[in-house]
mmCIF file of C-alpha atoms in Angstrom:
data_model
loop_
_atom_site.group_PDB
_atom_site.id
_atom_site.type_symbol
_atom_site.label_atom_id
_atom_site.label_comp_id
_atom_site.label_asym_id
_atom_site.label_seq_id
_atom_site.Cartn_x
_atom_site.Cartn_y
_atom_site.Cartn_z
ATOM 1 C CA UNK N 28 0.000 0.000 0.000
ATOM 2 C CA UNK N 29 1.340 3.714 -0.811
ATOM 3 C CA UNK N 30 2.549 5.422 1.999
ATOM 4 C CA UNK N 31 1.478 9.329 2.324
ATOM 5 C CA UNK N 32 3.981 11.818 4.501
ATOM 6 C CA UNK N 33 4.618 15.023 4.468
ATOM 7 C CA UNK N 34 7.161 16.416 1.684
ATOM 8 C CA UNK N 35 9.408 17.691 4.351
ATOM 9 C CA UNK N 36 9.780 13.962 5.623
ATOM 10 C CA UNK N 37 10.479 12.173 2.488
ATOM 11 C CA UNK N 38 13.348 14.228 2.022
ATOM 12 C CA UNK N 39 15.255 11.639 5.035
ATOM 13 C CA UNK N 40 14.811 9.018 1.802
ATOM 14 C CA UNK N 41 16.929 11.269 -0.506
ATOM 15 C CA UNK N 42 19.625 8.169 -2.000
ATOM 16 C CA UNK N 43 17.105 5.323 -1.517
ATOM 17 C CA UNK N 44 15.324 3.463 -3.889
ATOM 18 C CA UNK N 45 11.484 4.269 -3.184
ATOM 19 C CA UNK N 46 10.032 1.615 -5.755
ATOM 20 C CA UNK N 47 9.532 -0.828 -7.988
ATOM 21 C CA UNK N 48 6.867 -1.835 -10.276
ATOM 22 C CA UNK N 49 5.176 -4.704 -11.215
ATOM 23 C CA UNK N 50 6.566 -6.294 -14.754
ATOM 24 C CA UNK N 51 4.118 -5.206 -17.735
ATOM 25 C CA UNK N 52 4.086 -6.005 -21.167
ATOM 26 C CA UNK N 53 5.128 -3.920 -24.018
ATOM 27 C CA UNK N 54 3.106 -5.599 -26.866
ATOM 28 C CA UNK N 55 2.642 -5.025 -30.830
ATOM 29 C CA UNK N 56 -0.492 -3.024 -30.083
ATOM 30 C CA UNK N 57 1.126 -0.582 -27.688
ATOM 31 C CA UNK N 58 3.422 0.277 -30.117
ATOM 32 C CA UNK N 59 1.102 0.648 -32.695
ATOM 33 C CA UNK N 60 -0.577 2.867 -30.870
ATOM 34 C CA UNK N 61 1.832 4.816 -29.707
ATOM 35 C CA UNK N 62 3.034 5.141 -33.529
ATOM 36 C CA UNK N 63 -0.591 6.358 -34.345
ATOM 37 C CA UNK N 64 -0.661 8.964 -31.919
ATOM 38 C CA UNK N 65 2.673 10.285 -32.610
ATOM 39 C CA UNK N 66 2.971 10.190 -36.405
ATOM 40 C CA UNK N 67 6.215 7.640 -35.963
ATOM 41 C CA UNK N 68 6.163 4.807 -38.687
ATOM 42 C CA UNK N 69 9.317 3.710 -38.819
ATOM 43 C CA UNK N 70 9.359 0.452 -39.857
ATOM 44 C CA UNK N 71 11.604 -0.987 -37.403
ATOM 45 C CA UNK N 72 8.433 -0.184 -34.422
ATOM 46 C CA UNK N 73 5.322 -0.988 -37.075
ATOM 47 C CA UNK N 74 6.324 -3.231 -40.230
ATOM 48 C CA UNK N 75 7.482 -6.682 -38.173
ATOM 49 C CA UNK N 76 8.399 -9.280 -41.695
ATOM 50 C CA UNK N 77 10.629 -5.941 -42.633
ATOM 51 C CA UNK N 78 12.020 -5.709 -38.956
ATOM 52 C CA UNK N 79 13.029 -9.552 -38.917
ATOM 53 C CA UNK N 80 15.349 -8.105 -41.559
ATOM 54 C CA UNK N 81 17.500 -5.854 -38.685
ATOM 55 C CA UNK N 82 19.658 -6.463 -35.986
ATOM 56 C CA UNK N 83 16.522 -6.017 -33.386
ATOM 57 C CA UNK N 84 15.099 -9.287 -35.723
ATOM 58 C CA UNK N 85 12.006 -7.992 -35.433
ATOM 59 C CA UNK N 86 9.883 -5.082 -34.038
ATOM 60 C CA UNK N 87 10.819 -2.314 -31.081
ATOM 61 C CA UNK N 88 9.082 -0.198 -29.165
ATOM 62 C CA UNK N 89 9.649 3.873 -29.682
ATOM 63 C CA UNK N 90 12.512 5.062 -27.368
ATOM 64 C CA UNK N 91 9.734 7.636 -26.685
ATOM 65 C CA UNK N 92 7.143 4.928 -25.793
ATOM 66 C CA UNK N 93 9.432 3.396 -22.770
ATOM 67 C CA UNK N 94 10.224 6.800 -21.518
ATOM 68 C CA UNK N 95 6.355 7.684 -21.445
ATOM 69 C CA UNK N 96 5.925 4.631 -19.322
ATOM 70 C CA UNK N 97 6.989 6.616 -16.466
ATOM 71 C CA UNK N 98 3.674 7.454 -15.075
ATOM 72 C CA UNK N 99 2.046 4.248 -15.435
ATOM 73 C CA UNK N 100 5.233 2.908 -14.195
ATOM 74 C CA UNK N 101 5.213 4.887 -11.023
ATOM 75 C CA UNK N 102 1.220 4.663 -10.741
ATOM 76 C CA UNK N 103 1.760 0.773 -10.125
ATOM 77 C CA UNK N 104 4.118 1.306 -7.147
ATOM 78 C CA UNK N 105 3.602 1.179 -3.920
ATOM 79 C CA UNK N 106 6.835 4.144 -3.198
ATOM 80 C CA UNK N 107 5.702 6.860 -0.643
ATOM 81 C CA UNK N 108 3.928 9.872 -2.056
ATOM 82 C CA UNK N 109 3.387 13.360 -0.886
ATOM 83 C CA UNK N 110 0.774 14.038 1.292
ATOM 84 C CA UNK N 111 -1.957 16.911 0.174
ATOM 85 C CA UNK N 112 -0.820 16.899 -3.288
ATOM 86 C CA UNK N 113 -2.777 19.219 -5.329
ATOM 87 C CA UNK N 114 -1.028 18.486 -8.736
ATOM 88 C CA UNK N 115 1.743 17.322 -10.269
ATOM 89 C CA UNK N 116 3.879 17.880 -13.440
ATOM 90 C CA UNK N 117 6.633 16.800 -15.231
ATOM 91 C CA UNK N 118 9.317 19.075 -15.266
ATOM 92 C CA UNK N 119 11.913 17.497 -17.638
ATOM 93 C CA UNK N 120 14.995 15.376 -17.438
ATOM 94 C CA UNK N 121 18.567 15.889 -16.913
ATOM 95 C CA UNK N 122 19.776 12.735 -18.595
ATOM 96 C CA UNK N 123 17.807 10.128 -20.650
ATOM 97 C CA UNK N 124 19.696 7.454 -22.075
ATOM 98 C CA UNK N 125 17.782 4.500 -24.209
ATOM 99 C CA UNK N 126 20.490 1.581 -23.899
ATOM 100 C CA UNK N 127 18.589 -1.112 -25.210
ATOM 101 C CA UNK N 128 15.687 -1.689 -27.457
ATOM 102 C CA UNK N 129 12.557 -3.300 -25.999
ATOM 103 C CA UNK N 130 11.393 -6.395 -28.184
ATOM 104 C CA UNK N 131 7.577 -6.556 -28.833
ATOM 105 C CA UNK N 132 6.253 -8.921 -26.525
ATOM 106 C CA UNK N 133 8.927 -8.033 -23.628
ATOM 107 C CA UNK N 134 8.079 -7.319 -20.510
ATOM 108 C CA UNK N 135 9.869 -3.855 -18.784
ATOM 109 C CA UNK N 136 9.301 -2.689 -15.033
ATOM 110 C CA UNK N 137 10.216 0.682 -13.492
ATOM 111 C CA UNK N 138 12.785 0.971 -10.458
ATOM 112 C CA UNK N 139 12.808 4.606 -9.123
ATOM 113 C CA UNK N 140 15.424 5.990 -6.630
ATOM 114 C CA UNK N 141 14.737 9.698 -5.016
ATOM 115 C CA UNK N 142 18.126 12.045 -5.876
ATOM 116 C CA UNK N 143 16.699 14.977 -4.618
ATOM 117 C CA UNK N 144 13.727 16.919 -3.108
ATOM 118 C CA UNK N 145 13.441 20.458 -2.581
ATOM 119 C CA UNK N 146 10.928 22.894 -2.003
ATOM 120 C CA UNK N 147 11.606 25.608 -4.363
ATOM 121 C CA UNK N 148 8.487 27.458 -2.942
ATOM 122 C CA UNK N 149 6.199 27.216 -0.235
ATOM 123 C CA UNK N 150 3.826 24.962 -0.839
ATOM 124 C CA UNK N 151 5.841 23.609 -4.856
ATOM 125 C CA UNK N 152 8.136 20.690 -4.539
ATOM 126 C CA UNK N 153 10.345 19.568 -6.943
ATOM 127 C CA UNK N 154 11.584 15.853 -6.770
ATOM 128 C CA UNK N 155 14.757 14.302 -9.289
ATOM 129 C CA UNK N 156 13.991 10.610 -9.212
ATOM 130 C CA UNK N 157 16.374 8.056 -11.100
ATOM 131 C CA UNK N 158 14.284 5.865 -13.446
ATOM 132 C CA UNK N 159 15.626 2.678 -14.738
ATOM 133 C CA UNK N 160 14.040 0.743 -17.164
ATOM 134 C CA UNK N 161 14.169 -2.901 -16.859
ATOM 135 C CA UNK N 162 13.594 -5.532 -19.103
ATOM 136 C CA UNK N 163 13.058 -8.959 -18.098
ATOM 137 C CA UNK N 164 15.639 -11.152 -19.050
ATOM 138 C CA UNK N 165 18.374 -8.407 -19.537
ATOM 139 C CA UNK N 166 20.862 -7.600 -17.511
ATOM 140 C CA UNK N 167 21.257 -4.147 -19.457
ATOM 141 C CA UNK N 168 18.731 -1.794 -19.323
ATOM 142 C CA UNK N 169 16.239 -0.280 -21.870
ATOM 143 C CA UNK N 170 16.114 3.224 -20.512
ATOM 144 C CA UNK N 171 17.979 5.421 -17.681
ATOM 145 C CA UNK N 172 17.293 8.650 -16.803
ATOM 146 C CA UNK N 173 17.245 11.497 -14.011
ATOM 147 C CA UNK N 174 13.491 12.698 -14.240
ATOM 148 C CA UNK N 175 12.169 15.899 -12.642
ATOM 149 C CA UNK N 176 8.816 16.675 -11.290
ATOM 150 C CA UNK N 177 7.107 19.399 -9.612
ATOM 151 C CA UNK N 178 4.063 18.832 -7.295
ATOM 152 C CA UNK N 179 1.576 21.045 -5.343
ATOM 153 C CA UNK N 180 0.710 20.698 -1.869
#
C-alpha cells in the first residue's frame, strides 16, 4: 500500500530506492498505438516481416514509448507519495539514455530511486527521481534517466 507523509519527511529518503513496479508487457499493439498517436512509422516499431530483416530481428518499441511509461510505471508502485498533493507535473529530465531496445512482446518494469527533493516554494516541490528501465531477461537496461517533477501541496 502507498505510503502518504509530508514532503518535508520524504526528504530523510533522498539516495534510496522508493520503488519498484510490477513487470508489464510492451506488446505489438502498444506500439502501434503509440506510432498512431505520434505520427512515428518507422518500420523498425510498425512493419514486423521488414524488422526480422534488422539487428533487433524484429519489431521495437519507440525510445519515446518506454520513456512515457513513467507514469504508469510509477502509478503501479507502492513508493511513498506526498501528502496533500494538489497536482503534479513533469518538469523534464537531466539525462535520458535508451540503452537497449525493448522487443515486442517483452516485458519492462520501473525501479525509481529519489536524488533529490526540494521545495523551491512554499507549498511547490520539486523531486529528481532516477528511473531505470528494466527488461526482463536483460541484464542491461532499456532506458535510464534522471526525471524531474514538480508537485503542489
Amino acid at each position: 500500500m502507498t505510503q502518504a507523509m509530508a514532503a518535508d519527511k520524504m526528504k530523510e529518503l533522498i539516495g534510496q530506492e522508493l520503488g519498484v513496479s510490477p513487470w508489464i508487457t510492451v506488446d505489438q499493439d502498444m506500439i502501434d498505438k503509440f506510432a498512431e498517436a505520434t505520427g512515428d512509422h518507422q518500420f523498425i516499431h510498425v512493419d514486423p516481416e521488414r524488422a526480422k530483416m534488422t539487428p533487433f530481428g524484429g519489431t521495437i518499441a519507440h525510445g519515446f514509448l518506454t520513456l512515457s511509461l513513467f507514469p504508469r510505471l510509477v502509478a503501479e508502485t507502492d513508493m511513498p507519495r506526498p501528502e496533500g498533493v494538489k497536482m503534479g507535473i513533469n518538469y523534464g529530465g537531466n539525462k535520458v539514455r535508451f540503452l537497449t531496445p525493448v522487443r515486442s512482446g517483452s516485458k519492462v518494469r520501473g525501479r525509481f530511486k529519489l536524488v533529490d527533493l526540494e521545495e523551491k516554494r512554499p507549498g511547490q516541490w520539486q523531486q529528481v527521481l532516477d528511473f531505470t528501465v528494466e527488461i526482463e531477461g536483460q541484464d542491461k537496461p532499456a532506458l535510464i534517466a534522471e526525471w524531474i517533477s514538480q508537485f503542489f501541496v
